[in-house]
């Protein structure tokens, strides 16, 4: 049975179609793997009963000859930011204690109706705020690659549980959400594929909000083809989300042709930063060579406002978060810590319910929006955001995709960077500009660092042109031939 | 000079601007599908969005947008085809999101005008600064339990139009006229029911004072929770006097929010500027800017009903009514419809007199509205018809009207049953006239001696003999003929 957990979505689909195994067998194998891998702390809530029930329903559909979805029988981890009907949903926070939604998020509902089987709710940074999955109330997640170097490593964040689950074979694929890099950076750290689609491609309805103008759900998978299959099942216009794009879904899987010759790939000169890790630079140079060999034209481009992206992000995202998180007040659901007055109850509940990083961002955001500072911070940040967006628009006049590193380093140890929030924020330096511009980005595992840890390369595409992006990513994946598995799993 | 407060040092005038919240008539809330019926059991009209469950998102209700545009057009205001929803952040137990979705610097409706109809028949114009759409909050119930407060979220998320006036009003009377006129307009439009007693129209009053003749704008105080026209007028009187006293004593008025206490007719400080909320408005990232076409505005414009001002003009120009009478009749849409039914095909001035003098007296005595009138518009119209075609005299008509008020009956039936039909049979009247002349030899002499006033005595005799049913015109004519012969 151990073989079943080595399959990916495409190969499992073939096996299920051929009747080599059932969805229930697949689910059982993953439930065992999930239980055996508890040391990683990748899941906050395991839902084996839900998984088995849905797997059996999938087998029934297949037996009856009913319509089969794109994710039929595929066992996945669900980032615990997606509200799931009847299943505890925590957002990694103490403040949502005991919160069991009566509703299902659009993304998880879409996946369910495409036949996906939910194994459990994946751990994450509290309210998706973090780059190392160390801010979760439910404890840090361990990167499966740590065993290889004999050290507890972070899986990246905020979708750290999802990345660790896929990397460690505790789920065939997983959902993630990306606000400033929360899918791509952990994908890079864990040696998997992680894609943030164009803002508006996936509905935000039923996903616990961090920063509404940036949050976007996406697939975290073992291969680029899997990402294409899963994205097709997650995405689509949703009238319940006003920012969801009212456009048709293309066939993402069919967009992967393997032929990228003649496409122009942009290399932004501003991403070559002072003090950049030589390994990262070498990996990036290697990526350029691979795409050249595939017939792509390489063009140096300029994204002049890149250096303002991180500070802009750390105004916009906390500002939105400060309002989005106001609803966690102890009045209607989740944690309530009593007090002598309404204000006391608020302070006790929010004081105890939120962790330090969440509090830090609420304070930053509240400050940025407050009277007398609003123009200097929030309005200025919005203006810079427009400039950053315009940089990309101009660049995409000349190029079809942009290649950059995903993260400035490989996975680091749990406990490192912990006392320096700014050092931690720098993890997203390559991913944040794309988020601010709302563009699709994908991290593809490209190779190993000298210490044997995975490094990812990021490709960025035009808005709503995920097809081209996936095609280029697939070519990069093919050239990189990343075949490594985390050591600890044998 | 109008409303002036005599101070110790000088005379003061009061400067007033209003912020009126009108609950939009719509089946569903501004950003959720939950119902909006008044008076439902607590927490029975609450969607997941209203309760601010995690991950819930607002979606604009188009009907509320149409209603706001319609109201803007009714206020002769600028309609902004692009506007932006913003979050107004503050914590309160009946505000589940922790912010109210409102509109800040880009409202859906810009500058407009309201014409006030003053009791003396004159008109005044008051500027409208803006109208914006926003969510209502829920209700906190503090009287259900000794220790805890209860929260009812039925009202949470219901669409409100906040209509902000310019500081153009100078007396409590103008404020009364403004509120009545605004209520009349939204009722004509069907965009708000205007029921202040149910809270579907609420008013915040901004008051400052300044020496007569000055054009400065001094520090204002905002009084909230004013729930009737009368209370608004009381609050202004109290507030203006309070501020004049402060200035007279050498003090300064502080900018603050005050609360109106209906039981005492006074206002008291709720929070000062130092404790004012910093609402941290910013554009709501869950909503795209609200954009609609000029065609939509034109389409809505084409459906606008005749509004009170136009109707008033028509009554003056076409019916020859006085501005005052016209103003009184158009103020309430129901009154105007009633009046038009009565006047249909009849003498409009006569109809106006009957509605304003006779009917209103009855309604106010009974304390009821025109829609509950015991006398239907059709029946009052018939009564006027009976006068016009000489079936009954005006005097008899008043008696018939009394019966109609009691029974609600058709006047034709009443006249028939009670035998009140005017005697127009010349023979019968002539007999009565002859009898009167015969009985009044002395009076005949006086008449012939030049005392024409004595004619009234003969008329009285004839009416007595015919129980008032003789046609007065015919009686007069016959008497004169016979006496002058």
XYZ file of N, CA and C in Angstrom, chain A residues 65-187:
369
model
N -21.309 4.725 -12.891
C -21.106 5.395 -14.175
C -21.547 6.851 -14.173
N -21.645 7.440 -12.955
C -22.002 8.865 -12.859
C -20.878 9.729 -13.420
N -21.221 11.010 -13.567
C -20.195 11.968 -14.002
C -19.052 11.998 -12.984
N -17.828 11.967 -13.467
C -16.667 11.998 -12.582
C -15.973 13.351 -12.703
N -15.557 13.875 -11.545
C -14.895 15.184 -11.537
C -13.396 15.067 -11.771
N -12.765 16.226 -11.917
C -11.328 16.273 -12.222
C -10.474 15.793 -11.056
N -11.032 15.835 -9.853
C -10.260 15.437 -8.662
C -10.865 14.175 -8.051
N -11.524 13.396 -8.858
C -12.264 12.233 -8.363
C -11.370 11.306 -7.539
N -11.709 11.180 -6.243
C -11.009 10.242 -5.371
C -9.636 10.691 -4.898
N -9.253 11.929 -5.198
C -7.905 12.400 -4.854
C -7.866 12.916 -3.408
N -6.994 12.314 -2.570
C -6.930 12.719 -1.157
C -6.086 13.994 -0.985
N -6.691 14.988 -0.419
C -5.993 16.271 -0.282
C -6.067 16.798 1.153
N -5.114 17.647 1.474
C -5.163 18.391 2.735
C -5.777 19.759 2.447
N -6.576 20.224 3.389
C -7.250 21.518 3.224
C -6.640 22.495 4.220
N -6.027 23.533 3.704
C -5.472 24.540 4.616
C -6.576 24.981 5.579
N -6.257 25.084 6.837
C -7.296 25.368 7.842
C -7.694 26.844 7.868
N -7.666 27.447 6.696
C -8.169 28.808 6.540
C -9.497 28.751 5.769
N -9.738 27.587 5.131
C -10.991 27.392 4.390
C -12.048 26.872 5.349
N -13.190 27.532 5.395
C -14.260 27.066 6.261
C -14.845 25.790 5.680
N -14.990 24.791 6.551
C -15.495 23.495 6.110
C -16.687 23.126 6.973
N -17.784 22.841 6.323
C -19.039 22.584 7.021
C -18.907 21.394 7.963
N -19.223 21.643 9.226
C -19.214 20.563 10.204
C -17.830 20.150 10.687
N -16.791 20.823 10.203
C -15.422 20.477 10.609
C -14.755 21.720 11.210
N -14.196 21.528 12.416
C -13.503 22.619 13.112
C -12.630 23.419 12.151
N -12.745 24.721 12.214
C -11.940 25.604 11.372
C -11.269 26.622 12.285
N -9.934 26.660 12.293
C -9.235 27.439 13.314
C -8.455 28.644 12.806
N -8.076 28.649 11.531
C -7.150 29.668 11.006
C -5.853 29.694 11.820
N -5.572 28.606 12.523
C -4.344 28.545 13.324
C -4.378 29.439 14.545
N -5.598 29.868 14.936
C -5.709 30.850 16.000
C -6.520 30.329 17.181
N -6.090 30.743 18.363
C -6.805 30.431 19.596
C -8.183 31.096 19.587
N -8.276 32.224 18.892
C -9.509 33.014 18.996
C -10.686 32.337 18.306
N -10.406 31.360 17.433
C -11.510 30.640 16.790
C -11.789 29.311 17.493
N -11.402 29.210 18.750
C -11.655 27.989 19.525
C -13.058 27.451 19.304
N -13.112 26.189 18.925
C -14.409 25.520 18.834
C -15.289 25.974 17.690
N -14.747 26.727 16.749
C -15.585 27.234 15.658
C -15.787 26.162 14.582
N -17.019 25.721 14.466
C -17.382 24.724 13.450
C -18.362 25.383 12.488
N -17.921 25.717 11.282
C -18.791 26.453 10.353
C -20.015 25.639 9.932
N -21.079 26.371 9.626
C -22.287 25.740 9.079
C -22.257 25.835 7.559
N -21.116 26.189 7.021
C -21.045 26.426 5.585
C -19.686 25.968 5.058
N -19.617 25.816 3.752
C -18.412 25.307 3.105
C -17.875 26.401 2.188
N -16.599 26.688 2.261
C -16.029 27.713 1.392
C -16.212 27.314 -0.066
N -16.255 28.302 -0.956
C -16.461 27.991 -2.372
C -15.352 27.099 -2.913
N -14.099 27.408 -2.541
C -12.978 26.609 -3.052
C -13.078 25.154 -2.584
N -13.330 24.960 -1.285
C -13.405 23.574 -0.805
C -14.647 22.879 -1.350
N -15.716 23.645 -1.544
C -16.934 23.050 -2.128
C -16.697 22.661 -3.592
N -15.978 23.534 -4.316
C -15.658 23.200 -5.714
C -14.832 21.923 -5.793
N -13.841 21.834 -4.907
C -12.989 20.637 -4.902
C -13.804 19.397 -4.549
N -14.684 19.566 -3.584
C -15.513 18.441 -3.165
C -16.396 17.985 -4.328
N -16.986 18.945 -5.015
C -17.873 18.527 -6.093
C -17.069 18.009 -7.291
N -15.756 18.293 -7.326
C -14.910 17.687 -8.360
C -14.425 16.300 -7.925
N -14.868 15.862 -6.737
C -14.571 14.503 -6.295
C -13.434 14.376 -5.303
N -12.822 15.498 -4.906
C -11.676 15.429 -4.000
C -12.094 14.903 -2.632
N -11.145 14.255 -1.971
C -11.383 13.628 -0.672
C -10.549 14.370 0.367
N -11.227 14.998 1.345
C -10.482 15.792 2.329
C -9.953 14.915 3.458
N -8.641 14.948 3.646
C -7.999 14.158 4.703
C -8.008 14.892 6.034
N -7.944 16.200 5.980
C -7.909 16.956 7.219
C -7.601 18.412 6.951
N -7.513 19.172 8.043
C -7.274 20.605 7.948
C -5.807 20.867 8.261
N -5.114 21.467 7.304
C -3.678 21.632 7.415
C -3.302 22.833 8.278
N -2.246 22.650 9.028
C -1.704 23.690 9.896
C -1.222 24.890 9.062
N -1.132 26.024 9.714
C -0.771 27.253 9.001
C -0.346 28.290 10.021
N 0.282 29.343 9.541
C 0.543 30.467 10.434
C -0.789 31.089 10.833
N -0.837 31.622 12.059
C -2.083 32.182 12.570
C -2.625 33.235 11.597
N -3.858 33.026 11.155
C -4.501 33.906 10.172
C -3.626 34.126 8.932
N -2.808 33.115 8.625
C -1.953 33.131 7.431
C -0.884 34.220 7.509
N -0.578 34.656 8.736
C 0.429 35.709 8.900
C 1.748 35.097 9.353
N 2.622 34.891 8.385
C 3.927 34.353 8.730
C 4.565 33.694 7.528
N 5.870 33.442 7.636
C 6.609 32.840 6.533
C 7.359 31.606 6.989
N 6.990 31.066 8.155
C 7.725 29.923 8.678
C 6.825 28.922 9.399
N 5.561 29.191 9.401
C 4.598 28.372 10.134
C 4.987 28.179 11.597
N 5.471 29.279 12.180
C 5.794 29.205 13.614
C 4.820 30.034 14.447
N 3.852 30.704 13.794
C 2.919 31.537 14.575
C 1.606 30.815 14.864
N 1.479 29.565 14.425
C 0.232 28.835 14.674
C 0.034 28.581 16.157
N -1.200 28.778 16.624
C -1.538 28.441 18.011
C -1.346 26.944 18.233
N -1.432 26.178 17.160
C -1.339 24.719 17.256
C 0.087 24.214 17.062
N 1.037 25.111 17.217
C 2.439 24.715 17.192
C 3.048 24.761 15.809
N 4.401 24.784 15.754
C 5.068 24.880 14.460
C 4.947 23.572 13.668
N 5.038 23.730 12.353
C 5.075 22.566 11.477
C 6.535 22.282 11.167
N 6.880 20.994 11.057
C 8.258 20.643 10.698
C 8.323 20.335 9.218
N 9.382 20.826 8.604
C 9.636 20.537 7.199
C 10.135 19.097 7.078
N 9.512 18.252 6.231
C 9.959 16.851 6.110
C 11.436 16.730 5.713
N 11.968 17.779 5.094
C 13.373 17.736 4.669
C 14.336 17.871 5.835
N 13.838 18.223 6.987
C 14.713 18.411 8.149
C 15.458 17.143 8.522
N 14.796 16.010 8.365
C 15.399 14.727 8.720
C 16.707 14.528 7.967
N 16.728 15.031 6.733
C 17.903 14.859 5.877
C 19.134 15.583 6.435
N 18.868 16.746 7.045
C 19.995 17.511 7.592
C 20.075 17.395 9.116
N 19.222 16.545 9.673
C 19.266 16.296 11.108
C 18.922 17.506 11.945
N 17.923 18.286 11.488
C 17.611 19.532 12.170
C 16.116 19.821 11.951
N 15.483 20.446 12.927
C 14.090 20.832 12.730
C 14.039 22.088 11.877
N 13.533 21.935 10.678
C 13.459 23.063 9.754
C 12.023 23.549 9.613
N 11.895 24.826 9.303
C 10.545 25.348 9.039
C 10.125 24.910 7.627
N 8.829 24.771 7.413
C 8.355 24.422 6.075
C 8.067 25.672 5.230
N 8.340 26.839 5.815
C 7.885 28.079 5.175
C 6.442 28.340 5.589
N 5.910 29.470 5.144
C 4.534 29.792 5.547
C 3.935 30.840 4.651
N 2.723 31.043 4.804
C 1.888 30.525 5.872
C 1.305 29.138 5.601
N 1.340 28.672 4.328
C 0.726 27.365 4.045
C 1.719 26.249 4.354
N 2.323 26.291 5.551
C 3.374 25.350 5.914
C 2.869 23.932 6.096
N 1.700 23.792 6.704
C 1.138 22.462 6.905
C 0.817 21.805 5.571
N 0.268 22.599 4.641
C -0.076 22.074 3.318
C 1.186 21.609 2.598
N 2.235 22.429 2.646
C 3.478 22.103 1.942
C 4.127 20.871 2.551
N 4.166 20.819 3.878
C 4.783 19.676 4.558
C 4.001 18.394 4.273
N 2.668 18.511 4.233
C 1.834 17.332 3.992
C 2.108 16.761 2.598
N 2.195 17.631 1.602
C 2.417 17.156 0.236
C 3.840 16.617 0.094
N 4.793 17.374 0.649
C 6.195 16.980 0.553
C 6.451 15.666 1.294
N 5.814 15.519 2.452
C 6.049 14.349 3.275
C 5.170 13.167 2.937
N 4.356 13.289 1.891
C 3.507 12.175 1.486
C 2.309 11.976 2.401
N 1.894 13.031 3.116
C 0.723 12.923 3.991
C -0.545 13.413 3.287
N -0.383 13.854 2.045
C -1.523 14.227 1.206
C -0.998 14.207 -0.226
N -1.905 13.880 -1.147
C -1.460 13.837 -2.540
C -1.281 15.257 -3.080
N -2.074 16.155 -2.550
C -2.003 17.564 -2.922
C -2.666 18.337 -1.794
N -2.567 19.645 -1.840
C -3.175 20.443 -0.772
C -3.602 21.799 -1.313
N -4.562 22.389 -0.617
C -4.906 23.768 -0.930
C -4.012 24.684 -0.114
N -3.705 25.819 -0.686
C -2.995 26.844 0.054
C -3.675 28.171 -0.201
N -3.253 29.174 0.541
C -3.653 30.536 0.196
C -2.390 31.372 0.212
N -2.375 32.373 -0.628
C -1.184 33.181 -0.825
C -1.595 34.646 -0.771
N -1.021 35.369 0.170
C -1.304 36.796 0.293
C -0.075 37.601 -0.139
N 1.109 37.108 0.284
C 2.345 37.765 -0.138
C 3.401 36.759 -0.567
N 3.013 35.487 -0.583
C 3.966 34.423 -0.937
C 3.681 33.126 -0.208
N 2.562 33.082 0.471
C 2.240 31.989 1.392
C 2.011 30.632 0.743
N 1.913 30.575 -0.581
C 1.905 29.285 -1.275
C 3.298 29.017 -1.849
N 3.858 30.049 -2.487
C 5.075 29.849 -3.266
C 6.306 29.619 -2.400
N 6.430 30.389 -1.315
C 7.619 30.259 -0.475
C 7.660 28.897 0.230
N 6.577 28.426 0.851
C 6.634 27.078 1.440
C 6.812 25.979 0.385
N 6.269 26.195 -0.815
C 6.477 25.209 -1.876
C 7.972 25.104 -2.174
